[in-house]
């Protein structure tokens, strides 16, 4: 039977098979990927959502080797659903966008492996399997980052250095856990962690947190993210920023929620009902979102704006989760779902726009609304979600996060979050204006075609999903409640109707909101269209231009201009002029300096010295073996 | 049922008439401050009706056409979630189906729809106006949110109706006297949101040719002016609900909103316009500081 134990293997095998079979029959790659995605979807949905299942693999090894363990519970299932959906949608996108590229085969190889390793992470039930799949995810996505890059060496290096460093912090923590617990299995670790001395628990927590915060691109560990998101293969970026970053969220909840327990950490030391460590991480999250939002606005590259926005949005999730209350975790989970949907939708659409126009900067785009109405609508849905506005799902998830912060009385965190949340309107507007409105920056934009049909299969369901979660904000509540319950909390939401969301201090009815909006819109539209004379259609250059007549050459697109004011706001301008990358560059310079000294002394290219090393190594080994 | 429908239908019309009259009165009072006679009180209403009667309007495309419609949709929808009266079931709209955070976000929805229309209009001045407006919003929202956080923390609810109920029983129970610092902080945001003079950055006629409204004429301008009138009254009512104990009858509502409106007028009559970065900087300094003091007092309490 195929279940959580071996569903992981399907995408991985499909990827390898696609690579080799595709050398003979090219469409086999697409076919196998689609088959694998559909199969995985089927099995994930067939597995009961909140059932706890375990599978052991002992491989007939000696007793001191525990074997690997796989299984599922509500939290795993929650993230597995996100993964399989994204897998399917990105597969559709890739069908249209990757087919002519010379890395066609490698793309499908690594893309499938990434999808498989993500499932492996959520289904792992011991630290060894978790780490194996974690590394697999990092390495296979590394190839997807560098295959299309304009500057693959720098971007790839930053990506791999940060992620591998994060993973090694985790590895150290895992070995520390093993030293105390004598086991890698999750069910045995929890009890051992509860008995450990406080200082050790804190150290292990910090090490694990570093690993997860790198994946979630939280400051100051976010440096890899904007470049990697921007330069990765266009059709993969949605998966990268939407789903891959959520593995950090899953790992965070797994470790702090299920293994060590928020209550346990709170018992060591706490600030206002949140563990001190969690409180610190919450501030990191919110600071990340503030600074990343400012930086997103001033970008000229479309994908880089989305990349920074992604960093900022995941910052909200980090903050909500670290609070460590049932409602906070629920808000984090809710926003994780919404953010995945929004970022898939936006990155897929932008990939299509870049594919059709060959341009990826706001200063080169514009006025595509008449040529690409569906994509315009997709981006409109996406930005309404990103801005957290009713009537779409983005509002519901943000509302839960606000309520969780209000209820746990973390008012200052909430205010900082509002700064970021309000500023986000600017980049949302820049995104839609820069690409679709205003004037075309070059004449060929007026001949661009709508994005390929394959992308519609991804865009339309994602738009529907955003709308449905807006109309029925309570639809997802039972699942969130179960996932939160699997972390040992009481249910986060008490109300259960699909129309309403209510928690802590208030509530709202998404169904009423959309109906009010819809009815008024229709009434005004009918009144306006039927009872008034028809408007006169104007040429795009028939505009007010201070008593002059603009020509085709007049630069009328304001795409890059949005956000220049930010530089003049005192604090914001100062923050934008500095960049944490400079700090890391300084560190890298120093390390390089030291390394070159070491190299001159130790690795000087002299054969005799190398011989000496091997002899010395042999001596050391013999000394230890002799004991 | 009939009452309910009458209730719903009456909502935007009350807001429209009162809002437009306030604008007319504003032009009068500011005229007197400037030592001239202003136009008649009904001038704004006359202007709107004149614009609705215009036979021609130029359009730049579908989104341009939809922009003002979305604006009025967002604003009227938002209005329905703000109770006008705190008395019985009259003029409550759908205020039991949403809370303060919903209203706060709905307030921006209309402007975003408008911004899309402005974008397709293709005038760089319009987009500059929108950008200025959104940048100004970064400043305005902070004291506003601090104030409503204090409010929600104090009354332990996010429901506007409940906040209003808890202020019943005399002038001393009003939010503005119970939480004076929060009220003062929110007042700065309020002046900004009403477009009063130091903060009238988006539509500065001298710099960006009236900003967002530049390219809109005829029926489009009429619809924009309508929604502006409704929006003004909506914001006044919201502040009355949150800080002045709401109103039992329409007359009391008009009295209270008018008092609040006078503060807007007096500020806007004497101050000249900030630059956008100055506005944000100002908002992040004094009102935010006042708000934070209010918040700390609330947390200590």
Short mmCIF file of C-alpha atoms in Angstrom, two decimals, chain A residues 142-620:
data_model
loop_
_atom_site.label_atom_id
_atom_site.label_comp_id
_atom_site.label_asym_id
_atom_site.label_seq_id
_atom_site.Cartn_x
_atom_site.Cartn_y
_atom_site.Cartn_z
CA UNK A 142 20.33 24.80 -5.36
CA UNK A 143 20.49 23.51 -8.92
CA UNK A 144 17.17 25.14 -9.73
CA UNK A 145 18.53 28.43 -8.41
CA UNK A 146 21.69 28.42 -10.48
CA UNK A 147 20.40 26.94 -13.76
CA UNK A 148 18.84 30.18 -15.00
CA UNK A 149 20.76 32.77 -13.02
CA UNK A 150 22.38 35.86 -14.39
CA UNK A 151 24.93 35.66 -11.64
CA UNK A 152 24.82 32.00 -10.61
CA UNK A 153 28.13 31.91 -8.82
CA UNK A 154 27.37 34.63 -6.29
CA UNK A 155 23.70 33.84 -5.82
CA UNK A 156 24.24 30.11 -5.63
CA UNK A 157 27.12 30.47 -3.23
CA UNK A 158 25.17 32.73 -0.88
CA UNK A 159 22.20 30.40 -1.04
CA UNK A 160 24.17 27.27 -0.30
CA UNK A 161 26.39 28.81 2.38
CA UNK A 162 23.47 30.14 4.41
CA UNK A 163 21.31 27.06 4.04
CA UNK A 164 24.05 24.55 4.70
CA UNK A 165 25.22 26.56 7.70
CA UNK A 166 21.68 26.56 9.02
CA UNK A 167 21.42 22.84 8.46
CA UNK A 168 24.67 22.21 10.34
CA UNK A 169 23.45 24.19 13.31
CA UNK A 170 20.47 21.88 13.24
CA UNK A 171 22.71 18.84 12.94
CA UNK A 172 24.68 19.86 16.02
CA UNK A 173 21.43 20.32 17.91
CA UNK A 174 20.20 16.91 16.73
CA UNK A 175 23.36 15.23 17.98
CA UNK A 176 22.98 17.01 21.30
CA UNK A 177 19.43 15.71 21.50
CA UNK A 178 20.63 12.21 20.68
CA UNK A 179 23.32 12.39 23.34
CA UNK A 180 20.65 12.96 25.97
CA UNK A 181 17.70 11.04 24.61
CA UNK A 182 19.57 8.12 23.12
CA UNK A 183 17.15 8.15 20.24
CA UNK A 184 16.32 10.11 17.13
CA UNK A 185 12.64 9.20 17.16
CA UNK A 186 10.28 12.10 17.79
CA UNK A 187 8.13 10.20 20.28
CA UNK A 188 11.13 9.50 22.50
CA UNK A 189 12.76 12.89 22.20
CA UNK A 190 9.91 14.85 23.79
CA UNK A 191 10.20 13.18 27.19
CA UNK A 192 14.00 13.41 27.16
CA UNK A 193 13.88 17.13 26.35
CA UNK A 194 11.54 17.77 29.25
CA UNK A 195 14.12 16.30 31.66
CA UNK A 196 17.11 18.17 30.26
CA UNK A 197 18.71 21.09 32.11
CA UNK A 198 17.32 24.47 31.05
CA UNK A 199 20.55 25.85 29.61
CA UNK A 200 20.90 22.90 27.31
CA UNK A 201 17.30 23.13 26.14
CA UNK A 202 17.83 26.81 25.32
CA UNK A 203 21.00 26.05 23.38
CA UNK A 204 19.33 23.28 21.39
CA UNK A 205 16.35 25.52 20.72
CA UNK A 206 18.55 28.32 19.44
CA UNK A 207 20.43 25.98 17.12
CA UNK A 208 17.22 24.53 15.73
CA UNK A 209 15.75 28.00 15.41
CA UNK A 210 18.74 29.15 13.34
CA UNK A 211 18.16 26.31 10.90
CA UNK A 212 14.50 27.13 10.49
CA UNK A 213 14.93 30.90 10.43
CA UNK A 214 17.37 30.57 7.55
CA UNK A 215 14.71 28.71 5.56
CA UNK A 216 12.09 31.29 6.46
CA UNK A 217 14.55 34.04 5.46
CA UNK A 218 14.24 35.94 8.71
CA UNK A 219 16.63 38.80 9.32
CA UNK A 220 19.58 38.76 9.66
CA UNK A 221 19.68 35.37 7.93
CA UNK A 222 17.63 36.45 4.91
CA UNK A 223 20.50 37.60 2.70
CA UNK A 224 20.29 34.61 0.38
CA UNK A 225 16.56 34.91 -0.28
CA UNK A 226 15.99 37.96 -2.52
CA UNK A 227 18.66 36.99 -5.03
CA UNK A 228 17.85 33.30 -4.98
CA UNK A 229 14.13 33.95 -5.47
CA UNK A 230 14.83 36.43 -8.24
CA UNK A 231 17.29 34.34 -10.18
CA UNK A 232 15.79 30.88 -9.87
CA UNK A 233 14.00 29.44 -12.90
CA UNK A 234 10.84 31.55 -13.34
CA UNK A 235 8.33 28.75 -13.20
CA UNK A 236 9.94 27.32 -10.06
CA UNK A 237 10.04 30.56 -8.05
CA UNK A 238 6.43 30.23 -6.92
CA UNK A 239 7.22 26.88 -5.37
CA UNK A 240 10.46 28.21 -3.95
CA UNK A 241 9.01 31.23 -2.18
CA UNK A 242 5.53 29.87 -1.61
CA UNK A 243 6.12 26.34 -0.46
CA UNK A 244 9.80 25.76 0.26
CA UNK A 245 9.89 28.60 2.78
CA UNK A 246 6.97 26.95 4.58
CA UNK A 247 9.25 24.05 5.49
CA UNK A 248 10.87 26.43 7.94
CA UNK A 249 7.40 27.05 9.35
CA UNK A 250 6.73 23.33 9.59
CA UNK A 251 10.08 22.62 11.21
CA UNK A 252 9.56 25.45 13.66
CA UNK A 253 6.15 24.17 14.70
CA UNK A 254 7.40 20.60 14.81
CA UNK A 255 10.28 21.39 17.09
CA UNK A 256 8.85 24.14 19.28
CA UNK A 257 5.30 22.84 19.25
CA UNK A 258 5.43 19.07 19.13
CA UNK A 259 8.89 18.11 20.44
CA UNK A 260 9.90 20.64 23.06
CA UNK A 261 6.49 22.21 23.59
CA UNK A 262 5.78 25.93 23.85
CA UNK A 263 4.76 25.44 27.47
CA UNK A 264 8.07 23.82 28.37
CA UNK A 265 10.05 26.68 26.84
CA UNK A 266 7.78 29.18 28.56
CA UNK A 267 8.48 27.48 31.86
CA UNK A 268 12.18 28.30 31.58
CA UNK A 269 11.72 32.02 31.27
CA UNK A 270 8.93 34.10 29.84
CA UNK A 271 7.92 37.62 28.91
CA UNK A 272 4.21 38.42 29.04
CA UNK A 273 3.13 34.83 28.60
CA UNK A 274 5.57 34.07 25.80
CA UNK A 275 8.88 32.30 26.22
CA UNK A 276 11.81 34.72 26.12
CA UNK A 277 13.28 32.97 23.11
CA UNK A 278 9.94 33.04 21.33
CA UNK A 279 9.56 36.73 22.15
CA UNK A 280 12.99 37.48 20.68
CA UNK A 281 12.16 35.52 17.53
CA UNK A 282 8.81 37.30 17.28
CA UNK A 283 10.63 40.63 17.20
CA UNK A 284 13.04 39.29 14.59
CA UNK A 285 10.04 38.32 12.49
CA UNK A 286 8.36 41.68 12.72
CA UNK A 287 11.59 43.63 12.11
CA UNK A 288 12.12 41.45 9.06
CA UNK A 289 8.73 42.33 7.72
CA UNK A 290 9.18 46.07 8.27
CA UNK A 291 12.57 46.34 6.58
CA UNK A 292 11.82 43.88 3.81
CA UNK A 293 8.63 45.78 2.98
CA UNK A 294 10.50 49.07 2.61
CA UNK A 295 13.09 47.39 0.47
CA UNK A 296 10.46 45.69 -1.68
CA UNK A 297 8.97 49.03 -2.65
CA UNK A 298 12.16 50.49 -4.10
CA UNK A 299 12.94 47.50 -6.34
CA UNK A 300 12.81 47.80 -10.10
CA UNK A 301 12.90 44.08 -10.86
CA UNK A 302 9.45 42.54 -10.62
CA UNK A 303 10.61 39.26 -9.14
CA UNK A 304 12.83 40.99 -6.62
CA UNK A 305 9.89 43.02 -5.35
CA UNK A 306 7.95 39.80 -4.90
CA UNK A 307 10.97 38.19 -3.27
CA UNK A 308 11.24 40.90 -0.63
CA UNK A 309 7.50 40.81 -0.16
CA UNK A 310 7.82 37.10 0.44
CA UNK A 311 10.45 37.68 3.11
CA UNK A 312 8.15 40.24 4.72
CA UNK A 313 5.05 38.06 4.67
CA UNK A 314 6.86 35.07 6.15
CA UNK A 315 7.97 37.50 8.85
CA UNK A 316 4.32 37.79 9.96
CA UNK A 317 4.10 34.01 10.18
CA UNK A 318 7.28 33.85 12.26
CA UNK A 319 5.92 36.45 14.67
CA UNK A 320 2.52 34.84 15.02
CA UNK A 321 3.95 31.38 15.65
CA UNK A 322 6.61 32.48 18.10
CA UNK A 323 3.98 33.96 20.38
CA UNK A 324 3.21 30.35 21.18
CA UNK A 325 -0.49 30.64 21.86
CA UNK A 326 -3.13 28.52 20.18
CA UNK A 327 -4.46 31.53 18.30
CA UNK A 328 -0.97 32.67 17.32
CA UNK A 329 -0.09 29.29 15.85
CA UNK A 330 -3.47 29.21 14.13
CA UNK A 331 -2.79 32.62 12.62
CA UNK A 332 0.62 31.45 11.45
CA UNK A 333 -0.87 28.36 9.82
CA UNK A 334 -3.68 30.35 8.23
CA UNK A 335 -1.28 32.90 6.83
CA UNK A 336 1.04 30.13 5.63
CA UNK A 337 -1.79 28.76 3.49
CA UNK A 338 -2.79 32.17 2.18
CA UNK A 339 0.78 33.20 1.49
CA UNK A 340 1.40 30.00 -0.44
CA UNK A 341 -1.66 30.64 -2.58
CA UNK A 342 -0.82 34.30 -3.17
CA UNK A 343 2.83 33.76 -3.97
CA UNK A 344 2.11 30.84 -6.30
CA UNK A 345 -0.43 32.98 -8.12
CA UNK A 346 1.79 36.05 -8.37
CA UNK A 347 5.02 34.31 -9.28
CA UNK A 348 3.29 32.11 -11.86
CA UNK A 349 1.64 35.13 -13.46
CA UNK A 350 4.84 37.14 -13.44
CA UNK A 351 6.67 34.18 -14.98
CA UNK A 352 4.08 34.19 -17.75
CA UNK A 353 4.46 37.93 -18.28
CA UNK A 354 8.24 37.65 -18.48
CA UNK A 355 7.88 34.72 -20.87
CA UNK A 356 5.62 36.72 -23.19
CA UNK A 357 7.42 40.06 -23.07
CA UNK A 358 10.99 39.13 -22.26
CA UNK A 359 11.12 42.02 -19.80
CA UNK A 360 11.40 41.75 -16.05
CA UNK A 361 11.61 45.36 -14.84
CA UNK A 362 8.88 47.83 -13.96
CA UNK A 363 10.68 50.49 -15.96
CA UNK A 364 10.38 48.31 -19.09
CA UNK A 365 6.79 47.10 -18.69
CA UNK A 366 3.38 48.78 -18.54
CA UNK A 367 -0.09 48.94 -20.10
CA UNK A 368 -0.48 45.18 -20.44
CA UNK A 369 -4.05 45.20 -19.08
CA UNK A 370 -5.67 45.21 -22.52
CA UNK A 371 -3.35 42.48 -23.79
CA UNK A 372 -3.45 40.22 -20.71
CA UNK A 373 -6.78 40.68 -18.91
CA UNK A 374 -6.66 37.33 -17.12
CA UNK A 375 -3.19 37.98 -15.78
CA UNK A 376 -4.29 41.43 -14.67
CA UNK A 377 -7.12 39.84 -12.74
CA UNK A 378 -4.74 37.27 -11.27
CA UNK A 379 -2.37 39.95 -10.03
CA UNK A 380 -5.31 41.99 -8.75
CA UNK A 381 -6.49 39.03 -6.68
CA UNK A 382 -2.94 38.46 -5.53
CA UNK A 383 -2.33 42.01 -4.36
CA UNK A 384 -5.67 42.29 -2.60
CA UNK A 385 -4.56 39.18 -0.74
CA UNK A 386 -1.07 40.51 -0.05
CA UNK A 387 -2.41 43.81 1.20
CA UNK A 388 -4.66 41.83 3.51
CA UNK A 389 -7.86 43.47 2.31
CA UNK A 390 -11.36 42.12 2.43
CA UNK A 391 -13.07 40.37 0.69
CA UNK A 392 -10.30 37.85 -0.03
CA UNK A 393 -8.49 35.27 2.08
CA UNK A 394 -5.53 37.48 2.89
CA UNK A 395 -7.68 39.56 5.19
CA UNK A 396 -8.89 36.55 7.17
CA UNK A 397 -5.39 35.30 7.90
CA UNK A 398 -4.10 38.73 8.86
CA UNK A 399 -7.13 39.26 11.03
CA UNK A 400 -6.34 36.08 12.97
CA UNK A 401 -2.75 37.22 13.49
CA UNK A 402 -3.89 40.65 14.73
CA UNK A 403 -6.37 39.03 17.08
CA UNK A 404 -3.74 36.66 18.44
CA UNK A 405 -1.40 39.55 19.18
CA UNK A 406 -4.20 41.58 20.74
CA UNK A 407 -5.32 38.70 22.89
CA UNK A 408 -1.84 37.91 24.15
CA UNK A 409 -1.33 41.67 24.71
CA UNK A 410 1.75 41.99 22.52
CA UNK A 411 0.72 45.47 21.45
CA UNK A 412 4.13 46.72 20.40
CA UNK A 413 4.62 43.76 18.10
CA UNK A 414 1.23 44.51 16.63
CA UNK A 415 2.11 48.17 16.01
CA UNK A 416 5.34 47.22 14.26
CA UNK A 417 3.37 44.76 12.16
CA UNK A 418 0.91 47.50 11.21
CA UNK A 419 3.81 49.61 9.93
CA UNK A 420 4.80 46.83 7.58
CA UNK A 421 1.24 45.94 6.70
CA UNK A 422 0.30 49.50 5.75
CA UNK A 423 3.50 50.07 3.81
CA UNK A 424 2.73 46.93 1.83
CA UNK A 425 -0.04 48.82 -0.01
CA UNK A 426 2.67 50.72 -1.84
CA UNK A 427 4.42 47.71 -3.30
CA UNK A 428 1.09 46.11 -4.10
CA UNK A 429 0.14 49.15 -6.14
CA UNK A 430 3.54 49.30 -7.77
CA UNK A 431 3.22 45.67 -8.80
CA UNK A 432 -0.07 46.06 -10.59
CA UNK A 433 0.54 49.56 -11.95
CA UNK A 434 4.06 48.89 -13.13
CA UNK A 435 3.09 45.84 -15.17
CA UNK A 436 -0.47 46.38 -16.29
CA UNK A 437 -1.46 50.04 -16.08
CA UNK A 438 -0.07 53.35 -17.23
CA UNK A 439 1.66 53.55 -20.58
CA UNK A 440 3.73 50.97 -22.44
CA UNK A 441 7.46 51.54 -21.97
CA UNK A 442 8.11 50.12 -25.43
CA UNK A 443 5.80 49.72 -28.46
CA UNK A 444 6.09 45.92 -28.65
CA UNK A 445 4.24 45.62 -25.32
CA UNK A 446 1.07 46.55 -27.18
CA UNK A 447 1.40 43.35 -29.21
CA UNK A 448 2.09 40.99 -26.28
CA UNK A 449 -0.10 37.91 -26.00
CA UNK A 450 -1.93 36.56 -22.92
CA UNK A 451 0.12 34.09 -20.88
CA UNK A 452 0.17 30.47 -22.13
CA UNK A 453 -2.96 28.36 -21.61
CA UNK A 454 -1.20 25.95 -19.27
CA UNK A 455 -0.77 28.77 -16.79
CA UNK A 456 -4.52 29.32 -16.67
CA UNK A 457 -4.86 25.89 -15.07
CA UNK A 458 -2.83 27.25 -12.19
CA UNK A 459 -4.10 30.84 -12.14
CA UNK A 460 -7.84 30.19 -12.16
CA UNK A 461 -7.94 27.64 -9.29
CA UNK A 462 -5.63 29.79 -7.20
CA UNK A 463 -7.80 32.87 -7.73
CA UNK A 464 -10.87 30.85 -6.83
CA UNK A 465 -9.14 29.60 -3.71
CA UNK A 466 -8.36 33.15 -2.58
CA UNK A 467 -11.96 34.19 -3.19
CA UNK A 468 -13.42 31.14 -1.47
CA UNK A 469 -11.32 31.65 1.64
CA UNK A 470 -12.52 35.24 1.67
CA UNK A 471 -16.20 34.34 1.41
CA UNK A 472 -15.95 31.38 3.75
CA UNK A 473 -13.16 32.30 6.15
CA UNK A 474 -14.30 29.54 8.50
CA UNK A 475 -13.89 26.78 5.94
CA UNK A 476 -10.32 26.05 6.94
CA UNK A 477 -10.96 26.36 10.68
CA UNK A 478 -11.59 22.65 11.44
CA UNK A 479 -8.28 21.72 9.83
CA UNK A 480 -6.37 24.45 11.65
CA UNK A 481 -8.03 23.38 14.89
CA UNK A 482 -6.87 19.80 14.37
CA UNK A 483 -3.33 20.85 13.45
CA UNK A 484 -3.18 23.12 16.48
CA UNK A 485 -4.59 20.35 18.66
CA UNK A 486 -1.82 18.02 17.50
CA UNK A 487 0.63 20.45 19.12
CA UNK A 488 -1.10 20.03 22.45
CA UNK A 489 -3.25 23.16 22.40
CA UNK A 490 -6.95 23.49 22.81
CA UNK A 491 -8.80 24.38 19.63
CA UNK A 492 -7.92 27.91 18.56
CA UNK A 493 -11.35 28.84 17.23
CA UNK A 494 -14.56 28.02 18.96
CA UNK A 495 -17.06 28.95 16.28
CA UNK A 496 -17.51 26.49 13.48
CA UNK A 497 -19.67 28.06 10.78
CA UNK A 498 -17.95 28.34 7.42
CA UNK A 499 -19.15 31.94 6.94
CA UNK A 500 -17.73 33.50 10.04
CA UNK A 501 -14.44 33.79 11.77
CA UNK A 502 -14.55 34.73 15.41
CA UNK A 503 -11.88 34.69 18.04
CA UNK A 504 -10.79 36.64 21.08
CA UNK A 505 -12.14 40.17 20.74
CA UNK A 506 -14.38 40.10 17.72
CA UNK A 507 -15.37 38.43 14.52
CA UNK A 508 -16.58 39.00 11.03
CA UNK A 509 -18.80 37.34 8.49
CA UNK A 510 -17.03 36.98 5.16
CA UNK A 511 -20.22 35.96 3.42
CA UNK A 512 -22.01 39.17 4.41
CA UNK A 513 -18.98 41.28 3.48
CA UNK A 514 -18.77 39.91 -0.05
CA UNK A 515 -22.52 40.13 -0.51
CA UNK A 516 -22.65 43.75 0.56
CA UNK A 517 -19.76 44.57 -1.74
CA UNK A 518 -21.21 42.57 -4.60
CA UNK A 519 -24.72 43.94 -4.39
CA UNK A 520 -23.59 47.56 -4.19
CA UNK A 521 -21.13 47.04 -7.02
CA UNK A 522 -23.79 45.54 -9.27
CA UNK A 523 -26.34 48.25 -8.44
CA UNK A 524 -23.89 51.06 -9.13
CA UNK A 525 -22.60 49.36 -12.27
CA UNK A 526 -26.09 48.90 -13.72
CA UNK A 527 -27.15 52.43 -12.77
CA UNK A 528 -23.98 53.81 -14.26
CA UNK A 529 -24.04 51.84 -17.45
CA UNK A 530 -27.74 52.15 -18.30
CA UNK A 531 -28.72 55.58 -17.05
CA UNK A 532 -25.79 57.62 -18.27
CA UNK A 533 -24.63 58.45 -21.77
CA UNK A 534 -21.84 56.20 -22.98
CA UNK A 535 -18.33 57.49 -22.32
CA UNK A 536 -16.16 58.65 -25.15
CA UNK A 537 -13.18 56.37 -25.72
CA UNK A 538 -9.98 58.37 -25.55
CA UNK A 539 -6.58 57.65 -27.01
CA UNK A 540 -4.00 56.93 -24.35
CA UNK A 541 -2.14 60.15 -25.16
CA UNK A 542 -5.26 62.32 -24.78
CA UNK A 543 -4.41 63.26 -21.24
CA UNK A 544 -3.93 66.34 -19.16
CA UNK A 545 -0.29 67.31 -19.60
CA UNK A 546 0.00 70.90 -18.43
CA UNK A 547 -1.31 72.42 -21.67
CA UNK A 548 1.12 70.48 -23.82
CA UNK A 549 0.59 67.45 -26.03
CA UNK A 550 2.54 64.37 -25.05
CA UNK A 551 3.98 62.35 -27.92
CA UNK A 552 4.79 58.65 -28.21
CA UNK A 553 8.30 59.49 -27.01
CA UNK A 554 7.22 61.28 -23.85
CA UNK A 555 8.10 59.03 -20.89
CA UNK A 556 4.70 58.76 -19.27
CA UNK A 557 5.09 55.48 -17.37
CA UNK A 558 5.71 56.10 -13.70
CA UNK A 559 6.68 52.48 -12.99
CA UNK A 560 9.99 53.01 -11.29
CA UNK A 561 8.95 56.28 -9.67
CA UNK A 562 6.74 54.69 -7.06
CA UNK A 563 8.67 54.51 -3.85
CA UNK A 564 11.28 57.22 -4.43
CA UNK A 565 9.65 59.32 -1.71
CA UNK A 566 10.59 56.66 0.79
CA UNK A 567 14.24 57.67 0.53
CA UNK A 568 13.33 61.12 1.81
CA UNK A 569 11.56 59.92 4.96
CA UNK A 570 14.29 60.29 7.61
CA UNK A 571 14.41 56.86 9.28
CA UNK A 572 13.30 54.88 6.29
CA UNK A 573 15.80 56.55 3.98
CA UNK A 574 18.62 55.76 6.36
CA UNK A 575 17.58 52.11 6.59
CA UNK A 576 17.37 51.81 2.81
CA UNK A 577 20.83 53.23 2.31
CA UNK A 578 22.38 50.53 4.46
CA UNK A 579 22.36 46.89 3.66
CA UNK A 580 23.18 43.93 5.83
CA UNK A 581 24.93 42.29 2.87
CA UNK A 582 27.75 44.78 3.41
CA UNK A 583 28.27 43.37 6.88
CA UNK A 584 28.43 39.84 5.53
CA UNK A 585 30.79 40.99 2.79
CA UNK A 586 33.11 42.39 5.46
CA UNK A 587 32.99 39.08 7.28
CA UNK A 588 33.70 37.25 4.04
CA UNK A 589 36.68 39.52 3.35
CA UNK A 590 38.14 38.80 6.77
CA UNK A 591 37.59 35.07 6.39
CA UNK A 592 39.20 35.22 2.98
CA UNK A 593 42.20 37.01 4.46
CA UNK A 594 42.66 34.47 7.20
CA UNK A 595 42.07 31.62 4.80
CA UNK A 596 44.74 32.84 2.41
CA UNK A 597 47.25 33.01 5.26
CA UNK A 598 46.33 29.46 6.28
CA UNK A 599 46.57 28.38 2.67
CA UNK A 600 50.05 29.85 2.29
CA UNK A 601 51.32 27.98 5.31
CA UNK A 602 49.40 24.73 5.18
CA UNK A 603 48.49 24.13 1.54
CA UNK A 604 51.53 25.60 -0.17
CA UNK A 605 51.57 23.13 -3.04
CA UNK A 606 54.69 21.37 -1.77
CA UNK A 607 54.34 17.61 -2.28
CA UNK A 608 56.56 16.71 0.66
CA UNK A 609 54.38 18.70 3.06
CA UNK A 610 51.27 16.83 1.86
CA UNK A 611 53.10 13.54 2.36
CA UNK A 612 53.90 14.65 5.88
CA UNK A 613 50.21 15.27 6.51
CA UNK A 614 49.23 11.80 5.45
CA UNK A 615 51.92 10.26 7.59
CA UNK A 616 50.83 12.34 10.56
CA UNK A 617 47.20 11.35 10.01
CA UNK A 618 48.23 7.71 9.94
CA UNK A 619 50.17 8.15 13.18
CA UNK A 620 47.19 9.76 14.87
#
